[in-house]
XYZ file of N, CA and C in Angstrom:
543
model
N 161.728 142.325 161.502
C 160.620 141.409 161.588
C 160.665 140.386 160.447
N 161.105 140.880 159.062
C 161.328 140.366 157.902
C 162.262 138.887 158.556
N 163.173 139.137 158.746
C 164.520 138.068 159.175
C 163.823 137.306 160.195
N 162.944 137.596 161.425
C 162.684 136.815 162.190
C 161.465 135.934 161.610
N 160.506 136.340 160.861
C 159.731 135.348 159.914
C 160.513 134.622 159.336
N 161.398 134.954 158.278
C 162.033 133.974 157.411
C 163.052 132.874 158.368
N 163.625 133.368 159.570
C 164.526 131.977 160.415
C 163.575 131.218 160.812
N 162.451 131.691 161.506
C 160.660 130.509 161.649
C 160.614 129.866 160.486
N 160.867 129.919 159.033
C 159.827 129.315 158.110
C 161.176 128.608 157.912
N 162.446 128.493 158.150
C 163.349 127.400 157.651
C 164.002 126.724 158.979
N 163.467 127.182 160.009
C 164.326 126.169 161.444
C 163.721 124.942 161.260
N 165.080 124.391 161.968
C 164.753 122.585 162.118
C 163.362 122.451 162.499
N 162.908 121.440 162.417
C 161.731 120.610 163.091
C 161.943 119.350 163.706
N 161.190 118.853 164.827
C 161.420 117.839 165.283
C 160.991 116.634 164.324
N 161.850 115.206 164.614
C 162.287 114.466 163.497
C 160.551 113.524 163.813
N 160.351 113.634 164.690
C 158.689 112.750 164.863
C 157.699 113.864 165.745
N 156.486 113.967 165.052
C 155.567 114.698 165.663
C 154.604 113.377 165.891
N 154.090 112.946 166.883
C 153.134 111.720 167.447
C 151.401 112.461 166.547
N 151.443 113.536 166.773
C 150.073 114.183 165.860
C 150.315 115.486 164.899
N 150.093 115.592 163.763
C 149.832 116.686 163.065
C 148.830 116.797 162.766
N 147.918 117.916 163.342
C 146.552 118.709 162.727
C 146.394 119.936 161.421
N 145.726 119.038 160.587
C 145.703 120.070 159.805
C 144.424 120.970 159.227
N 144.045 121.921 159.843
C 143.463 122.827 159.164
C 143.065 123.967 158.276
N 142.090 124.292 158.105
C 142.278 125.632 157.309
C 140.770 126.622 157.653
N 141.229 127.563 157.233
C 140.218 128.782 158.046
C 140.367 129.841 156.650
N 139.322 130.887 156.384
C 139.267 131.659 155.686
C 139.647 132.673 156.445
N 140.789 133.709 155.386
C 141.239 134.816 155.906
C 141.545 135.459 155.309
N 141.232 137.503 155.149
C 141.456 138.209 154.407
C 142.693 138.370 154.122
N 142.722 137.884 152.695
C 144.259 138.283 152.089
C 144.462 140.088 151.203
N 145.293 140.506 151.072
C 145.184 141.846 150.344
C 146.046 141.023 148.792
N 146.097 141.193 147.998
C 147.297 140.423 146.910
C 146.350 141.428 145.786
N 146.617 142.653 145.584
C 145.697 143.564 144.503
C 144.342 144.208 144.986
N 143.770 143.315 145.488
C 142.207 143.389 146.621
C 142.349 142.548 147.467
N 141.559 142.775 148.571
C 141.082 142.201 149.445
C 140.213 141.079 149.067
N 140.509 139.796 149.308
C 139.453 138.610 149.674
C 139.484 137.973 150.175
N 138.808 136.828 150.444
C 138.777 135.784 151.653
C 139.322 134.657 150.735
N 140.723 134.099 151.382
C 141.094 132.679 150.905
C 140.976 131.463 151.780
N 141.267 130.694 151.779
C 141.891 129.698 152.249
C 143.183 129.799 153.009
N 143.724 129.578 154.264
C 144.897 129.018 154.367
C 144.821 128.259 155.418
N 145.966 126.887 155.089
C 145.722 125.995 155.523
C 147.104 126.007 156.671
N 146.786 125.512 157.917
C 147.759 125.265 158.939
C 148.275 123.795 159.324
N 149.326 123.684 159.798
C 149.848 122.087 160.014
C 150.409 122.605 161.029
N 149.678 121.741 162.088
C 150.434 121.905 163.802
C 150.808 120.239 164.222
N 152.171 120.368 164.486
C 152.549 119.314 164.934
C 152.574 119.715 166.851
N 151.967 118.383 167.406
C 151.538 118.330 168.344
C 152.782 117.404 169.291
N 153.495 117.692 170.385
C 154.513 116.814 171.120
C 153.719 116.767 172.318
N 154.446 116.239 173.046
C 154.091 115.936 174.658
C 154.383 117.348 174.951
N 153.188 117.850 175.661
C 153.318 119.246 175.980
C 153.726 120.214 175.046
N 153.148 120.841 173.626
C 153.911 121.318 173.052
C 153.180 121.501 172.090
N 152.986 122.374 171.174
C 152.179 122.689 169.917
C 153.604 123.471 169.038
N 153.491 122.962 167.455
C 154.430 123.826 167.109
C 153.955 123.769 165.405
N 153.928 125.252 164.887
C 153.065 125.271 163.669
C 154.168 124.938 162.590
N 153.824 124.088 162.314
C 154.976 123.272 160.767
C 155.053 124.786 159.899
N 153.731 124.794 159.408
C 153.287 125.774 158.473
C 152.118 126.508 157.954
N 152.057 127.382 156.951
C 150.776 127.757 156.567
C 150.896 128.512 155.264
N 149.866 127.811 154.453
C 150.071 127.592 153.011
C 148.936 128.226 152.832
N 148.638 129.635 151.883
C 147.299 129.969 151.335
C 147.379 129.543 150.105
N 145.505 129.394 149.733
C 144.972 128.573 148.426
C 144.422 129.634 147.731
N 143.827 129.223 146.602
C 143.276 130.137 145.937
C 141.601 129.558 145.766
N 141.612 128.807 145.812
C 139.455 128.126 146.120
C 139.453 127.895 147.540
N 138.480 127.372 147.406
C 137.908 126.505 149.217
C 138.619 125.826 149.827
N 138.348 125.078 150.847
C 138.843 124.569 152.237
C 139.385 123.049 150.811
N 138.223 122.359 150.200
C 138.503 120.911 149.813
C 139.294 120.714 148.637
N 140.039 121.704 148.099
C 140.141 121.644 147.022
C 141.608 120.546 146.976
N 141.683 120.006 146.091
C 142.789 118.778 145.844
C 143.955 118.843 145.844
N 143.847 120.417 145.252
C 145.645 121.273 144.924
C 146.213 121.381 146.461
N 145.548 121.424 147.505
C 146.143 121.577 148.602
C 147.343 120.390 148.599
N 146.995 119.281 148.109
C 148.038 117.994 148.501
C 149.567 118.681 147.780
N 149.334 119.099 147.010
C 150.676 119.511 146.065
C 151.699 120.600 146.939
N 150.643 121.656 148.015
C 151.255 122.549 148.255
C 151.674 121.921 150.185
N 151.477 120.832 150.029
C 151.583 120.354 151.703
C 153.615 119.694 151.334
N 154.013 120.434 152.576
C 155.760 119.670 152.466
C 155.300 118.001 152.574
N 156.123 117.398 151.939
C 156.407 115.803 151.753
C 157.175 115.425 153.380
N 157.518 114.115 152.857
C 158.384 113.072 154.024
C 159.287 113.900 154.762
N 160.255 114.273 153.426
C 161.776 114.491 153.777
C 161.764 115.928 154.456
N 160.778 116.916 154.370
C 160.784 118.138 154.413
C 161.158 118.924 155.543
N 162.170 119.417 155.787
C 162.654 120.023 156.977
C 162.829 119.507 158.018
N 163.442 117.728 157.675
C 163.433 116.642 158.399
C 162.594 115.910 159.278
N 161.368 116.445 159.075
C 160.497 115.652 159.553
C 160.403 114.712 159.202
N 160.535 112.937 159.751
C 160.679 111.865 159.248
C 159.636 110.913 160.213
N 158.580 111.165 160.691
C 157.743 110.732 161.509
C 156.125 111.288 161.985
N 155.212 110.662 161.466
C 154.243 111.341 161.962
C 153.222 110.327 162.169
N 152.839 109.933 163.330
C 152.099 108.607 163.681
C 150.665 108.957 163.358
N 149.738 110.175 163.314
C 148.485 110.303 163.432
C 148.632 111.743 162.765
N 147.712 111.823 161.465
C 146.976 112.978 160.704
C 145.764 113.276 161.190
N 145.006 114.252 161.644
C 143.942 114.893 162.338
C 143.552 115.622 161.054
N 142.571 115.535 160.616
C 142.142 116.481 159.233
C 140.434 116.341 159.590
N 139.900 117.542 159.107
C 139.051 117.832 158.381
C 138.166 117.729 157.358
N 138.876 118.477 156.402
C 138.728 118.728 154.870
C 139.459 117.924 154.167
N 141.005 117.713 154.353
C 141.931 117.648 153.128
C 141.577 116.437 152.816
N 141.995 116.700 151.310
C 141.759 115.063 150.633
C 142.625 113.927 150.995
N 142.083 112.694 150.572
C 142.643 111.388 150.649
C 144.141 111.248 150.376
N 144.524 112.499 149.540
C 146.021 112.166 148.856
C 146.757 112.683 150.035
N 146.859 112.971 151.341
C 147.817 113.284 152.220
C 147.828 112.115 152.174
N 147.524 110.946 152.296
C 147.856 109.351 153.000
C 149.125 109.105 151.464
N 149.199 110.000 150.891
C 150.578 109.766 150.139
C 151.571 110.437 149.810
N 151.330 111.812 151.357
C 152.449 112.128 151.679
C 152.784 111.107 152.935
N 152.195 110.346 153.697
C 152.460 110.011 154.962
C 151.613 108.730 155.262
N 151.785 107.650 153.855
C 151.107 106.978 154.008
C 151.203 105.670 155.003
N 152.248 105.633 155.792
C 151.956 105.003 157.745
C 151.488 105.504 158.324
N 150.581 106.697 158.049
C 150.253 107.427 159.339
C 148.170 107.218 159.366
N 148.013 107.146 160.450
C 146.514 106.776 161.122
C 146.255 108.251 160.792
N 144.983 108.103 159.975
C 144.331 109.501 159.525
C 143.013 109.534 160.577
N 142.788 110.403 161.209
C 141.496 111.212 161.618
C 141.125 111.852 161.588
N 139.544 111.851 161.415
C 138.757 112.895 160.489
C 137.753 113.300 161.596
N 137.845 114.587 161.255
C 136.681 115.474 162.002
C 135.438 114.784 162.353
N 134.410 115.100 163.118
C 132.944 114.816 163.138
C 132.157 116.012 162.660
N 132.890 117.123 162.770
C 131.931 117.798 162.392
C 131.750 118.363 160.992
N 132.142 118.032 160.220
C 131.627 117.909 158.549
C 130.671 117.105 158.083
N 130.771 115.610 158.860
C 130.053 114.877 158.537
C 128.581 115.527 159.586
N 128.288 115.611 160.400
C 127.643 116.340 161.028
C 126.287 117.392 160.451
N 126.903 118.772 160.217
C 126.726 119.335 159.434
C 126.223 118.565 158.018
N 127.083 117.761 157.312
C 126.428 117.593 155.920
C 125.242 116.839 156.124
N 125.103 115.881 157.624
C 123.615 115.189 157.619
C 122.364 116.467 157.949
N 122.888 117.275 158.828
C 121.314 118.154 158.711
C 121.001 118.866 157.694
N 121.621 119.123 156.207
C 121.335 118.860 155.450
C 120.069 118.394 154.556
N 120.218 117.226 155.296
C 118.765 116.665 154.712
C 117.760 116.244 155.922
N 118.029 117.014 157.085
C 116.898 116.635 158.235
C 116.308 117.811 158.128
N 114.315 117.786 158.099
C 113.873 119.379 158.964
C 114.467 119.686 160.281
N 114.777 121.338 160.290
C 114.740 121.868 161.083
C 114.112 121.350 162.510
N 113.196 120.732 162.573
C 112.451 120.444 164.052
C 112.750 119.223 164.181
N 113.688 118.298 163.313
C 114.526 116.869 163.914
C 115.790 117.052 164.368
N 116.721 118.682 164.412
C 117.880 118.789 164.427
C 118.243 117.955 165.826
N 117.273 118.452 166.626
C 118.242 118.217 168.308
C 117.887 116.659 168.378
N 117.026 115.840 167.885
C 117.115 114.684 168.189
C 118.076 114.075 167.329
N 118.182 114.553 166.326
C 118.988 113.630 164.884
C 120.571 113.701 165.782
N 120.905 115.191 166.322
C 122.373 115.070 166.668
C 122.323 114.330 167.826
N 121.543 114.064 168.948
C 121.803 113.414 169.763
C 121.683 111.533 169.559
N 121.019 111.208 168.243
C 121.302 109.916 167.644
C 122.858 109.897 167.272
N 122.738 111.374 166.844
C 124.629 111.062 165.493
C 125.493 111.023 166.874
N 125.721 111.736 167.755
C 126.247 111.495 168.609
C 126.439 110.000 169.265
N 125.353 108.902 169.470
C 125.814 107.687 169.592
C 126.500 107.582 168.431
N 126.578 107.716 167.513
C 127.381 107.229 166.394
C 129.073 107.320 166.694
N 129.119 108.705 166.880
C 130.542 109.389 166.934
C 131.355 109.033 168.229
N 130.504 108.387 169.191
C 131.434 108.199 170.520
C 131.351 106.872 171.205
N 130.759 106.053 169.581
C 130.914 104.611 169.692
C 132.260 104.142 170.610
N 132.229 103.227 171.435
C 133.373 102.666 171.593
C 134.431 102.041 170.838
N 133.388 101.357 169.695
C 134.257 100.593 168.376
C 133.728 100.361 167.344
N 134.113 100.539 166.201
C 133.168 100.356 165.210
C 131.695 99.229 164.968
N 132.005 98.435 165.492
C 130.867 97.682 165.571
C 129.278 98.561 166.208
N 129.612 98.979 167.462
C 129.183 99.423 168.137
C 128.493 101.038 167.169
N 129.072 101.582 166.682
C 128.651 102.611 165.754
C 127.863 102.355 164.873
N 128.397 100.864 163.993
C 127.658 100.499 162.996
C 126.368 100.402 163.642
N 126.062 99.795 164.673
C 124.835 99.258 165.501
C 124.155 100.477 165.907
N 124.409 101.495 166.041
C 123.776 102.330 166.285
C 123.379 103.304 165.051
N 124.491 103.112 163.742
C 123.592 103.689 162.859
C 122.606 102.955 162.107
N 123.058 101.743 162.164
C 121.766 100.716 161.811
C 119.747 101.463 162.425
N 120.386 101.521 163.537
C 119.141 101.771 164.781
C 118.632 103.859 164.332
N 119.178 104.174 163.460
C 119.275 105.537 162.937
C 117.016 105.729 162.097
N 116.474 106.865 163.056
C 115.580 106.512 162.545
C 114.701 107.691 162.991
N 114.505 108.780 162.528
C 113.899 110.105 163.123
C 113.001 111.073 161.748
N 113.394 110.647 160.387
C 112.538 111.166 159.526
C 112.659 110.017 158.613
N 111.966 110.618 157.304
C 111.850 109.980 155.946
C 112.953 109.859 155.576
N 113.631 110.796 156.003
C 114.747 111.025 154.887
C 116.680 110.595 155.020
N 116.304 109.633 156.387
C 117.526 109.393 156.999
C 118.354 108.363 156.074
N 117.887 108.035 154.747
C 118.649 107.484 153.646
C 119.830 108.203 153.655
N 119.968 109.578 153.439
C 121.058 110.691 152.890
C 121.596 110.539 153.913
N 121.414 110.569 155.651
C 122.486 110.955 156.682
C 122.602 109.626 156.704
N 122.204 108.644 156.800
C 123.104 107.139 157.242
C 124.032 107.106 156.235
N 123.704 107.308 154.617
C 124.951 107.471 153.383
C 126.312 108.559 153.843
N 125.634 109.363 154.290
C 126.436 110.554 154.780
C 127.797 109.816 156.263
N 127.123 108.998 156.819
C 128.015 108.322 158.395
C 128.375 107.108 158.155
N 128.106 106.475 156.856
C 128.833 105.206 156.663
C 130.093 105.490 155.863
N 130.091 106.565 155.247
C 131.061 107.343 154.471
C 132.162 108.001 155.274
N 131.879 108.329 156.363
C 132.434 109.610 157.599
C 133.053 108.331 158.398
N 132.534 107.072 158.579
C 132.726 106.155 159.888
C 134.079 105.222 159.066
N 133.833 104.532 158.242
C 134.495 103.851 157.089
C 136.053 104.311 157.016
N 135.786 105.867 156.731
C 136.825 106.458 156.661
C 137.841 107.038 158.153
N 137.266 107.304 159.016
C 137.711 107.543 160.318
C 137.817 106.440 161.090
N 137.878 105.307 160.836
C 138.063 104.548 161.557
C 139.130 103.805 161.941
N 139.911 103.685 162.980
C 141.417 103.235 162.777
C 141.480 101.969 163.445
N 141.978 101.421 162.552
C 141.655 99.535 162.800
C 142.417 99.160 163.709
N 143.359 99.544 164.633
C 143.683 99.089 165.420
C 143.132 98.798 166.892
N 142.787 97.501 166.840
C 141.716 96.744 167.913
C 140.665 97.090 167.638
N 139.701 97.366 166.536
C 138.625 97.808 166.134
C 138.129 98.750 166.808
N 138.716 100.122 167.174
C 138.342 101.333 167.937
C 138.048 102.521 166.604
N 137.330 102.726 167.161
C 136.364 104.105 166.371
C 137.237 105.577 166.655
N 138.236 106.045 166.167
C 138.571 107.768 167.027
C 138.120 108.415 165.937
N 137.441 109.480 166.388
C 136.929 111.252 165.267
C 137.869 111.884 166.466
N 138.094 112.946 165.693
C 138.087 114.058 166.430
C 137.290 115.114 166.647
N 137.252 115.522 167.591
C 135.900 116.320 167.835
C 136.670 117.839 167.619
């Protein structure tokens, strides 16, 4: 089993993946004790085809920065192509492992961090506002609808929260809005 893990973690890879997703999930590690870490996954996505690059455990949380250090670079097991990053969490510094590549960012962090600051009894209307937000046709169209953002006192923090989330997910080509859901 030993040998068949280790030929997985050094076989070729294809030279362009059109999407790599990268996540991470908490999972009991044993290393002395038992605890819950971090590890983070990179699935490169083909036409018909899922194939896991890798998976790197951390030692803090999902956001932490050190992840960029422990992610393979350009050259790495010849991967020399990756048109679209799908992320989450990870920080800004992947755009310098792969900085041609169209980054997209989750909706649901930003999500989550706006109810936050909504009561409890605005949740189902606030998400069905954030939702025009997230399935804008184009950024304009998003902006216009978070402009129109308006269900408590306190929608200062979630419009700060989706101009931050939108800004950043937004991929300028033909002014189209993609999250991933």
């Amino acid at each position: 089993m030993v040998e068949d893990l280790t030929s997985r973690q050094v076989r070729p890879l294809d030279r362009v993946y059109p999407v790599v997703l990268f996540d991470a999930g908490e999972v009991k590690i044993c290393d002395g004790a038992v605890a819950n870490r971090p590890v983070c996954v990179a699935v490169g996505i083909t036409l018909g085809e899922r194939d896991v690059l890798g998976m790197w455990a951390g030692a803090g949380g999902e956001g932490g920065k050190g992840w960029v250090n422990q992610l393979p670079g350009p050259g790495s097991r010849a991967v020399e192509g990756i048109l679209i990053v799908a992320r989450d969490w990870l920080p800004d510094g992947i755009t310098a492992l792969r900085p041609r590549a169209e980054v997209q960012l989750c909706v649901v962090h930003p999500a989550r961090a706006s109810l936050r600051y909504v009561s409890k009894k605005y949740w189902s209307a606030t998400t069905k506002q954030l939702k025009l937000i997230y399935t804008a046709s184009n950024v304009k169209v998003a902006e216009a609808e978070l402009a129109g953002f308006s269900h408590t006192n306190i929608t200062g923090k979630v419009v700060v929260v989706w101009k931050r989330a939108t800004n950043r997910s937004a991929m300028h080509n033909g002014d189209r809005l993609d999250v991933q859901r």
